[in-house]
Amino acid sequence: MTDFDPSDYEIAELGPAIKDIEDAAELEEILQKEHRGENRAGAIALIESRIEKFSDDDEEPADADGLDLSEMSAADVGNALQNIDEVEDLQSLLEREEAGGDRGSVKRLIQNRIDSVQGSDEAATEVEIDDRPPEEKYPDLDHPTRDKRHARALRGGVYRDMWVYCETQAGELIDVSKEMLGKARQLMDQYNEDYGVSEENSEASETESRTEAERVVAVLIGDDVSKHVEDAIAYGADVVLVREDERLSRFQHKAYTKIFCDMARAGASHDGGEVTGGRDEDWRDYDKPRYTIFPATNNGRDLSALVQGELDSGLASDCSGLYIEEEVISNPVKTGVAGEKKEFQRILHMKRPDFSGFEYSTILCIDNPTREFHPQGASVIPGSFDIPDPNPGREGLVLEHDAPLDDDWFPVTVTDFDQLDEGVDLTGHDVIVAVGRGIGDAPTHGIELAQELAGQFDDAEIGVTRGIVTGSYQFDGHVEQYTHEERQIGETGQVVAPKLYIAAGISGAVQHKVGMDESDTIVAINTDPGARIRGFSDYFIEGDLFEVLPKLIEALKEGRFGEAIAGDAGAAPDGGVAADDGGETR
């Protein structure tokens, strides 16, 4: 029996923690512990993917004749095909689909599997890849990438360090910047331990074999941002790059993008004429950063996409988990050889919630044989990571960026402005009372009940779902302030982790889940016993919030809140506690 307990780890930390476990039986035991414990969908998916990696050889081939394609979605077919290795069986499935539903997506899946199986039965063959730039392949078309050939031409480049864009607002270093610095420090400490040059790690390639540790590089751009240098170092940076100019007092897309990219390219070591950085930088000797992370704020989302595009790489947006490890890939576009697998090292795994499902996706940015994609970049949802305790004793290198700024980079001049309120910070509170579309029958009264319930706690705030913010509900003026976007919780809002999260009338869409599933205790109230939120709640009360909330308010006033929620009920099949609409547990 393994002593490994998955509940000791946040989801973002679990991947690195299990990366050295290669025993499928031990991983299965860990999976069962997660099911019996916190039962987190993201953690389950992570452990299952690890199990699959070491149990593929033991799987029995699927019975193609037993598949009823008419009852299966394209996704179901895709999953089933992974265990069918006989071309004859796959061809039979293709003929059955053509005679039945004749769905183009399903036929493509089957044909792709046929091509894959046939390729694996033959000797590995090199894939011919046309690596000409678009302007050469399609000379009659106008290409905006024409001026980026220095980036597209980069092969065999040198990449180092993790760069963190540290955003400031109203002159202050925002919390998500501190979160990212702390996470970057953790990632690069582990990176240097895993990939540092030593007898145990003598397989590093020539370009990767370096004795010095790779660093966390903080980027500060703006007016009067040098005052944050000490904080950036205290929260984890080894190097701080600073660019100050009064014209940068407000975020401007072109100027900020050009400055960041000039910092990223300066001092490039790659030889090849136009691919060089253009000037010497004593502090670095590489072509581009290995990794970049940005805050998923309004400005950070814009800047991350522009920078990654300018540096000719990819971006995983709105991530809530990051870890670095190796990955085995069989895609011939990445390996250059059909029917052969290749292990890629030092890959930043960027986890984000799916748009359409109750799962998480892991995004990878991996080189092609003829083209390298660096930096591997992500934007991070605020609140995804803990703010570390600052270490004022840390030391770091501070460098000023002094390249000339082109006037054309500043097409807009702000002559007058109004300062908006700072908004509402829902993080850091002990209790959050959140309401969703379930208040639709009486929207104003629903918010009033949430106010009254929150008022029974010493430190509580009110949050809402995106459905409330974007819906057409009519609210009376005295509660309207509680329905604005600044109180939205979820992927495109705030991420909270209170001791107690009360979700009233919220179905549990994945976009909302990512904003609150790290809460210590989740109490959900919903009329639908099959609501998705039930699957990740500690207590589920099946009932009308307009009837349940008054009972909870009364229980708090009488000092019996815990009894009202849980009573003497046993655990529901999904690990939570179910209660009927009268507030009595059952």
XYZ file of C-alpha atoms in Angstrom:
586
model
C 0.000 0.000 0.000
C 1.330 3.429 -0.966
C 1.627 6.292 1.533
C 1.007 8.850 -1.225
C -2.077 10.941 -0.436
C -3.318 13.077 -3.383
C -5.285 15.330 -1.019
C -1.957 16.715 0.212
C -1.489 18.423 -3.162
C -3.262 21.105 -5.117
C -4.169 20.027 -8.658
C -1.381 22.129 -10.148
C 1.129 20.418 -7.827
C -0.168 16.876 -8.317
C 1.302 16.360 -11.800
C 4.911 16.961 -10.763
C 4.330 14.928 -7.595
C 3.312 11.747 -9.457
C 5.623 12.109 -12.452
C 8.112 9.598 -11.032
C 5.503 6.947 -10.166
C 5.490 4.342 -12.940
C 3.624 1.499 -11.241
C 0.087 1.324 -12.660
C -1.163 -0.508 -9.551
C 0.208 2.177 -7.245
C -1.320 4.894 -9.418
C -4.664 3.072 -9.330
C -4.494 3.062 -5.532
C -3.820 6.810 -5.559
C -6.804 7.269 -7.876
C -9.078 5.422 -5.470
C -7.833 7.603 -2.596
C -8.791 10.675 -4.626
C -12.251 9.202 -5.307
C -12.750 8.518 -1.596
C -11.319 11.872 -0.588
C -11.729 15.196 -2.355
C -12.912 13.590 -5.616
C -11.627 16.483 -7.759
C -12.362 16.127 -11.467
C -9.045 17.697 -12.474
C -7.022 15.453 -10.150
C -8.858 12.335 -11.346
C -8.158 13.200 -14.988
C -4.488 13.792 -14.175
C -4.028 10.468 -12.361
C -5.979 8.543 -15.018
C -3.787 9.973 -17.786
C -0.722 8.825 -15.831
C -2.212 5.335 -15.434
C -2.881 5.126 -19.163
C 0.767 5.896 -19.867
C 1.883 2.715 -18.064
C -1.015 0.394 -18.762
C -1.402 0.720 -22.537
C 0.496 -2.526 -23.125
C -1.879 -4.435 -20.869
C -5.090 -3.286 -22.536
C -7.141 -5.818 -24.438
C -8.007 -4.876 -28.011
C -11.521 -3.479 -28.280
C -14.228 -5.555 -29.930
C -15.012 -3.590 -33.096
C -18.018 -5.796 -33.888
C -19.572 -4.898 -30.555
C -19.540 -1.154 -31.193
C -22.896 0.409 -32.069
C -21.796 3.537 -33.921
C -25.354 4.869 -34.130
C -25.434 5.179 -30.340
C -21.997 6.803 -30.046
C -20.907 10.429 -30.320
C -17.804 11.354 -32.285
C -15.916 11.685 -28.990
C -17.033 8.181 -27.917
C -15.875 6.750 -31.229
C -12.529 8.519 -30.936
C -11.917 7.005 -27.493
C -12.932 3.520 -28.623
C -10.667 3.620 -31.666
C -7.552 3.946 -29.525
C -7.844 0.264 -28.572
C -8.494 -1.084 -32.098
C -5.298 -2.054 -33.898
C -6.528 -4.219 -36.782
C -6.890 -2.417 -40.113
C -9.558 -4.903 -41.185
C -11.700 -4.066 -38.144
C -11.234 -0.339 -38.683
C -12.174 -0.644 -42.349
C -15.331 -2.497 -41.322
C -16.230 0.329 -38.926
C -15.698 2.876 -41.697
C -18.025 0.978 -44.028
C -20.670 0.706 -41.305
C -20.518 4.456 -40.636
C -20.786 5.229 -44.364
C -23.860 3.006 -44.587
C -25.390 4.449 -41.424
C -24.953 7.929 -39.990
C -22.314 8.842 -42.583
C -20.905 11.531 -40.261
C -17.878 13.284 -41.717
C -16.233 13.767 -38.302
C -16.558 10.069 -37.423
C -15.267 8.927 -40.809
C -12.239 11.176 -40.451
C -11.512 9.742 -37.006
C -11.648 6.182 -38.322
C -9.552 6.989 -41.390
C -6.948 8.743 -39.221
C -6.769 5.647 -37.010
C -6.326 3.462 -40.094
C -3.494 5.670 -41.294
C -1.906 5.579 -37.846
C -2.093 1.797 -37.531
C -0.776 1.219 -41.014
C 2.109 3.568 -40.293
C 2.999 1.734 -37.075
C 3.138 -1.609 -38.906
C 5.758 -0.315 -41.300
C 9.307 0.777 -40.727
C 9.497 4.344 -39.462
C 9.569 6.692 -42.440
C 10.726 10.258 -42.439
C 7.960 12.780 -43.047
C 8.613 15.373 -45.712
C 7.829 18.760 -44.253
C 7.557 21.911 -46.324
C 9.166 24.474 -44.030
C 9.132 27.348 -46.479
C 7.645 30.534 -45.033
C 4.112 31.418 -46.210
C 5.330 34.258 -48.410
C 7.310 31.732 -50.451
C 4.676 28.994 -50.539
C 1.935 31.454 -51.529
C 3.658 34.331 -53.354
C 0.388 35.778 -54.652
C -0.935 36.439 -51.145
C -0.090 39.352 -48.870
C 1.440 38.095 -45.612
C 1.698 40.158 -42.430
C 4.371 37.696 -41.234
C 6.836 38.862 -43.842
C 8.718 41.017 -41.328
C 9.037 38.106 -38.845
C 11.369 35.916 -40.871
C 14.085 36.310 -38.257
C 11.822 34.415 -35.848
C 10.649 31.788 -38.322
C 14.224 31.075 -39.384
C 15.337 30.235 -35.848
C 16.363 26.576 -35.523
C 18.804 25.121 -33.027
C 18.320 28.191 -30.847
C 19.259 28.598 -27.222
C 16.483 29.241 -24.696
C 16.681 29.880 -20.980
C 14.815 31.287 -17.997
C 11.161 31.883 -17.156
C 9.975 35.437 -17.766
C 7.091 36.892 -15.738
C 5.264 40.020 -16.824
C 4.516 41.873 -13.584
C 1.506 44.090 -14.148
C 0.845 47.210 -12.114
C -2.439 49.045 -11.714
C -2.866 52.500 -10.215
C 0.810 52.399 -9.305
C 0.596 49.133 -7.353
C 1.931 45.661 -8.108
C -1.229 43.586 -8.427
C -1.664 40.340 -6.509
C -1.585 38.050 -9.533
C 1.913 39.355 -10.329
C 3.027 38.198 -6.890
C 1.268 34.861 -7.399
C 3.076 34.285 -10.686
C 6.470 35.204 -9.254
C 5.973 32.708 -6.441
C 4.844 29.981 -8.825
C 7.712 30.730 -11.227
C 10.184 30.491 -8.348
C 8.747 27.099 -7.394
C 8.803 25.850 -10.992
C 12.363 26.957 -11.718
C 13.710 25.614 -8.433
C 12.273 22.223 -9.393
C 13.454 22.667 -12.971
C 17.036 23.269 -11.873
C 16.866 20.229 -9.631
C 15.460 18.039 -12.424
C 17.544 19.305 -15.321
C 20.690 20.666 -13.696
C 23.943 19.275 -15.089
C 25.208 16.475 -12.861
C 26.253 12.850 -13.052
C 22.625 11.900 -12.592
C 21.560 14.102 -15.494
C 24.298 13.589 -18.055
C 21.903 13.091 -20.978
C 21.255 16.818 -21.527
C 21.843 17.930 -25.096
C 24.828 20.079 -26.001
C 22.731 23.247 -26.162
C 21.111 22.453 -22.815
C 24.249 21.392 -20.922
C 24.924 24.342 -18.645
C 26.115 24.440 -15.117
C 24.422 27.690 -14.108
C 20.855 27.621 -12.865
C 18.066 29.028 -14.988
C 16.371 32.076 -13.531
C 13.080 33.827 -12.918
C 13.086 37.117 -14.834
C 10.532 39.772 -13.833
C 9.522 42.385 -16.414
C 8.301 45.795 -15.192
C 7.058 48.270 -17.815
C 5.429 51.607 -17.021
C 5.983 54.944 -15.351
C 7.545 54.909 -11.876
C 7.661 51.097 -11.710
C 11.196 50.829 -10.335
C 9.718 51.161 -6.843
C 8.489 47.561 -7.254
C 11.924 46.086 -7.965
C 12.597 45.019 -4.376
C 9.166 43.400 -4.128
C 9.691 41.490 -7.378
C 12.948 40.072 -6.017
C 11.419 39.350 -2.615
C 8.607 37.347 -4.254
C 11.010 35.222 -6.297
C 12.719 37.033 -9.188
C 16.446 36.551 -9.854
C 16.546 39.292 -12.486
C 14.320 42.345 -12.892
C 14.106 44.148 -16.239
C 12.742 47.683 -15.891
C 11.543 50.132 -18.509
C 10.263 53.481 -17.306
C 8.899 56.336 -19.390
C 6.147 58.822 -18.651
C 4.476 57.806 -21.925
C 4.089 54.288 -20.453
C 1.933 55.454 -17.559
C -1.036 53.831 -19.333
C -1.030 50.481 -21.077
C -0.645 50.826 -24.837
C -0.616 47.696 -26.962
C 2.100 48.493 -29.461
C 4.553 50.155 -27.082
C 4.353 47.456 -24.396
C 4.606 44.667 -27.003
C 7.614 46.207 -28.749
C 9.439 46.789 -25.447
C 8.821 43.288 -24.107
C 9.872 41.661 -27.384
C 12.984 43.828 -27.639
C 13.922 42.713 -24.132
C 13.279 39.082 -25.104
C 15.438 39.216 -28.239
C 18.257 41.485 -27.125
C 21.626 39.800 -26.889
C 20.539 36.740 -28.868
C 23.419 34.302 -29.260
C 22.138 32.580 -32.394
C 24.382 33.104 -35.396
C 22.682 33.610 -38.722
C 22.659 37.260 -39.631
C 19.181 38.663 -39.213
C 18.239 36.374 -36.304
C 20.654 38.047 -33.870
C 19.386 40.380 -31.176
C 21.200 43.401 -32.507
C 23.146 44.416 -29.386
C 25.137 42.848 -26.587
C 23.602 41.904 -23.250
C 26.166 40.859 -20.663
C 23.608 39.292 -18.335
C 22.310 36.702 -20.860
C 23.530 34.596 -23.744
C 20.412 33.085 -25.276
C 18.070 33.804 -28.165
C 14.682 33.963 -26.455
C 13.142 33.065 -23.088
C 12.301 29.411 -22.532
C 8.979 30.224 -20.847
C 6.803 33.332 -20.438
C 3.815 33.825 -18.148
C 1.400 36.742 -18.036
C -1.601 37.620 -15.867
C -4.993 36.819 -17.424
C -6.224 40.340 -16.746
C -7.694 42.584 -19.447
C -4.288 44.074 -20.266
C -2.385 40.862 -19.627
C -4.558 38.879 -22.037
C -3.923 41.431 -24.770
C -0.190 41.661 -24.142
C 0.368 37.905 -23.899
C -1.244 37.244 -27.285
C 0.636 40.091 -28.969
C 4.016 39.154 -27.491
C 3.718 35.439 -28.270
C 2.607 36.233 -31.803
C 5.494 38.652 -32.304
C 7.940 36.038 -30.997
C 6.302 33.480 -33.296
C 5.213 31.041 -30.634
C 1.985 29.786 -29.066
C -0.079 30.811 -26.055
C -2.271 28.882 -23.618
C -4.683 31.463 -22.230
C -6.515 31.552 -18.885
C -4.552 28.765 -17.193
C -4.990 27.704 -13.587
C -2.181 25.146 -13.317
C 1.442 24.939 -14.499
C 4.124 22.268 -14.212
C 7.213 21.202 -16.167
C 8.067 17.647 -17.167
C 8.875 15.440 -20.151
C 6.199 14.306 -22.630
C 6.148 11.453 -25.161
C 4.628 12.471 -28.511
C 3.870 10.326 -31.581
C 2.492 13.027 -33.887
C 4.709 12.918 -37.019
C 4.395 16.696 -37.376
C 6.358 16.937 -34.114
C 8.611 13.878 -34.432
C 9.334 14.173 -38.147
C 8.968 10.393 -38.477
C 5.715 8.504 -39.012
C 5.093 5.619 -36.640
C 7.710 6.658 -34.099
C 7.443 8.202 -30.643
C 9.775 10.845 -29.305
C 10.302 12.164 -25.800
C 10.393 15.938 -25.430
C 11.899 17.370 -22.262
C 11.413 20.613 -20.333
C 7.832 21.017 -21.561
C 5.642 23.505 -19.729
C 2.291 21.807 -19.108
C -0.394 24.501 -19.065
C -3.725 23.396 -17.595
C -6.935 25.266 -18.348
C -10.661 24.459 -18.077
C -12.348 23.219 -21.233
C -14.904 25.445 -22.913
C -17.505 22.733 -23.378
C -16.931 20.116 -20.706
C -16.479 19.508 -17.050
C -12.796 18.723 -17.476
C -9.392 20.375 -17.799
C -7.161 20.396 -20.863
C -3.385 20.438 -20.774
C -1.844 22.608 -23.497
C 1.688 21.913 -24.756
C 3.884 24.054 -27.003
C 6.330 21.670 -28.713
C 8.896 22.245 -31.457
C 8.568 20.928 -35.006
C 11.605 19.332 -36.655
C 12.094 22.439 -38.811
C 10.772 25.156 -36.516
C 11.099 25.927 -32.817
C 8.320 27.374 -30.710
C 9.767 29.450 -27.896
C 8.952 30.887 -25.524
C 6.321 28.455 -24.295
C 3.755 30.937 -23.011
C 0.706 31.036 -20.737
C -1.593 33.573 -19.145
C -2.690 32.809 -15.571
C -6.124 33.343 -14.050
C -5.781 35.626 -10.984
C -6.145 33.673 -7.758
C -4.900 30.381 -9.229
C -1.834 30.280 -6.973
C -1.062 31.370 -3.428
C 0.799 34.613 -2.869
C 4.106 33.519 -1.301
C 5.565 35.064 1.793
C 8.078 37.658 0.568
C 11.730 37.181 1.436
C 13.198 40.660 1.875
C 16.674 39.165 2.179
C 16.775 37.843 -1.389
C 19.198 39.434 -3.805
C 18.770 39.891 -7.526
C 20.100 41.597 -10.615
C 18.345 44.807 -11.704
C 18.698 45.991 -15.308
C 17.262 49.029 -17.069
C 16.053 48.748 -20.641
C 17.299 51.798 -22.530
C 16.638 51.095 -26.211
C 15.005 54.054 -27.994
C 11.200 54.186 -28.065
C 9.640 54.987 -31.431
C 7.040 57.760 -31.412
C 4.910 55.612 -33.709
C 4.462 53.192 -30.819
C 2.280 55.785 -29.057
C -0.610 56.524 -31.403
C -2.899 57.625 -28.553
C -2.392 60.390 -25.998
C -4.691 60.535 -22.965
C -5.511 64.152 -22.187
C -8.170 63.634 -19.514
C -9.644 60.726 -17.577
C -11.908 59.740 -14.688
C -10.585 57.370 -12.035
C -12.966 54.433 -11.557
C -13.520 52.809 -8.210
C -11.025 50.066 -7.412
C -13.815 47.508 -7.507
C -14.499 44.653 -5.134
C -11.835 42.166 -4.084
C -13.545 38.901 -3.147
C -10.310 37.091 -2.333
C -9.182 36.705 1.245
C -12.640 36.538 2.834
C -13.659 33.701 5.144
C -17.086 33.258 3.557
C -18.492 33.871 0.091
C -22.224 33.732 -0.607
C -22.655 33.347 -4.369
C -25.900 33.383 -6.348
C -26.701 32.274 -9.891
C -29.604 32.012 -12.290
C -31.669 30.270 -9.643
C -32.743 33.699 -8.354
C -34.569 34.309 -11.653
C -38.085 34.082 -10.183
C -37.432 37.034 -7.860
C -34.001 38.531 -8.663
C -34.038 41.393 -6.171
C -35.271 39.193 -3.326
C -32.575 36.629 -4.165
C -29.838 39.244 -3.734
C -31.497 40.486 -0.522
C -31.367 36.964 0.911
C -27.702 36.667 -0.046
C -27.045 40.007 1.699
C -28.803 38.888 4.837
C -27.024 35.535 4.895
C -23.606 37.146 4.373
C -24.415 39.604 7.146
C -24.548 36.776 9.681
C -20.794 36.136 9.302
C -17.922 38.272 10.555
C -16.062 38.271 7.229
C -18.263 37.523 4.219
C -18.856 38.902 0.743
C -21.353 38.356 -2.073
C -20.400 36.946 -5.469
C -22.345 36.185 -8.640
C -22.031 33.982 -11.702
C -21.562 35.188 -15.248
C -25.228 34.382 -15.889
C -26.233 37.147 -13.476
C -23.804 39.661 -14.985
C -24.816 39.039 -18.598
C -28.495 38.165 -18.028
C -31.483 40.438 -18.530
C -32.697 40.361 -14.922
C -34.313 43.485 -13.495
C -32.894 44.476 -10.103
C -34.051 47.246 -7.807
C -31.515 49.995 -7.282
C -30.596 49.092 -3.706
C -29.168 45.686 -4.772
C -27.892 46.465 -8.260
C -24.335 47.056 -7.016
C -24.102 43.361 -6.138
C -24.819 42.219 -9.718
C -21.947 43.839 -11.583
C -18.983 42.173 -13.293
C -16.625 43.150 -10.485
C -18.291 40.457 -8.329
C -18.216 37.728 -10.952
C -16.569 34.478 -9.865
C -15.117 32.106 -12.426
C -12.728 31.713 -15.321
C -13.303 35.263 -16.593
C -13.844 36.728 -13.133
C -12.241 36.313 -9.740
C -10.837 33.108 -8.253
C -11.648 32.654 -4.580
C -10.774 30.078 -1.935
C -12.741 30.930 1.235
C -13.212 28.678 4.225
C -16.926 28.449 3.329
C -18.496 28.890 -0.119
C -22.297 28.919 -0.297
C -23.576 28.494 -3.872
C -27.287 29.298 -4.201
C -28.987 28.543 -7.491
C -25.728 27.786 -9.336
C -25.600 24.842 -11.743
C -21.798 24.425 -11.651
C -20.518 25.217 -15.142
C -16.815 24.501 -15.511
C -16.099 28.214 -16.015
C -17.575 28.908 -12.576
C -16.006 25.827 -10.994
C -12.475 27.032 -11.736
C -13.200 30.164 -9.734
C -14.189 28.464 -6.481
C -13.269 24.776 -6.367
C -10.330 25.373 -4.019
C -12.737 26.517 -1.274
C -12.377 24.575 1.973
C -16.095 23.746 2.267
C -18.671 24.108 -0.508
C -22.389 24.146 0.273
C -24.642 24.063 -2.801
C -28.374 24.744 -2.932
C -30.221 23.722 -6.091
C -33.592 22.349 -7.122
C -31.970 20.011 -9.630
C -30.548 16.863 -7.970
C -28.451 16.273 -11.078
C -26.820 19.702 -11.101
C -23.112 19.456 -11.923
C -22.169 21.423 -8.812
C -23.262 18.469 -6.721
C -20.233 16.522 -7.928
C -17.769 18.881 -6.257
C -19.767 20.094 -3.246
C -19.208 18.966 0.324
C -22.907 19.457 1.099
C -25.729 19.533 -1.445
C -29.180 20.785 -0.427
C -31.847 19.862 -2.921
C -34.352 22.654 -2.648
C -35.536 26.121 -3.580
C -33.062 28.774 -2.444
C -35.965 31.085 -1.568
C -37.030 28.501 1.025
C -33.614 27.204 2.094
C -31.743 30.497 2.603
C -34.226 31.886 5.184
C -33.828 28.644 7.185
C -30.023 28.967 7.076
C -30.253 32.615 8.140
C -32.468 31.645 11.070
C -30.112 28.803 12.002
C -27.157 31.203 12.065
C -29.035 33.578 14.309
C -29.733 30.677 16.662
C -26.169 29.309 16.462
C -27.006 25.990 14.818
C -25.810 26.499 11.253
C -23.785 23.270 11.052
C -26.719 21.267 12.328
C -29.031 22.834 9.762
C -26.712 21.908 6.906
C -25.511 18.467 7.845
C -27.601 17.157 10.698
C -26.931 13.489 11.175
C -27.032 12.626 7.446
C -24.615 10.154 5.929
C -22.528 10.800 2.900
C -24.324 10.868 -0.446
C -23.067 8.530 -3.184
C -20.962 11.308 -4.688
C -19.254 12.039 -1.406
C -21.423 15.000 -0.442
C -24.544 15.262 1.697
C -27.978 15.587 0.152
C -30.875 17.423 1.768
C -34.473 18.000 0.744
C -36.095 21.347 0.025
C -37.171 21.806 3.578
C -33.582 22.077 4.762
C -33.792 18.725 6.568
C -30.938 16.421 5.642
C -31.683 13.020 4.245
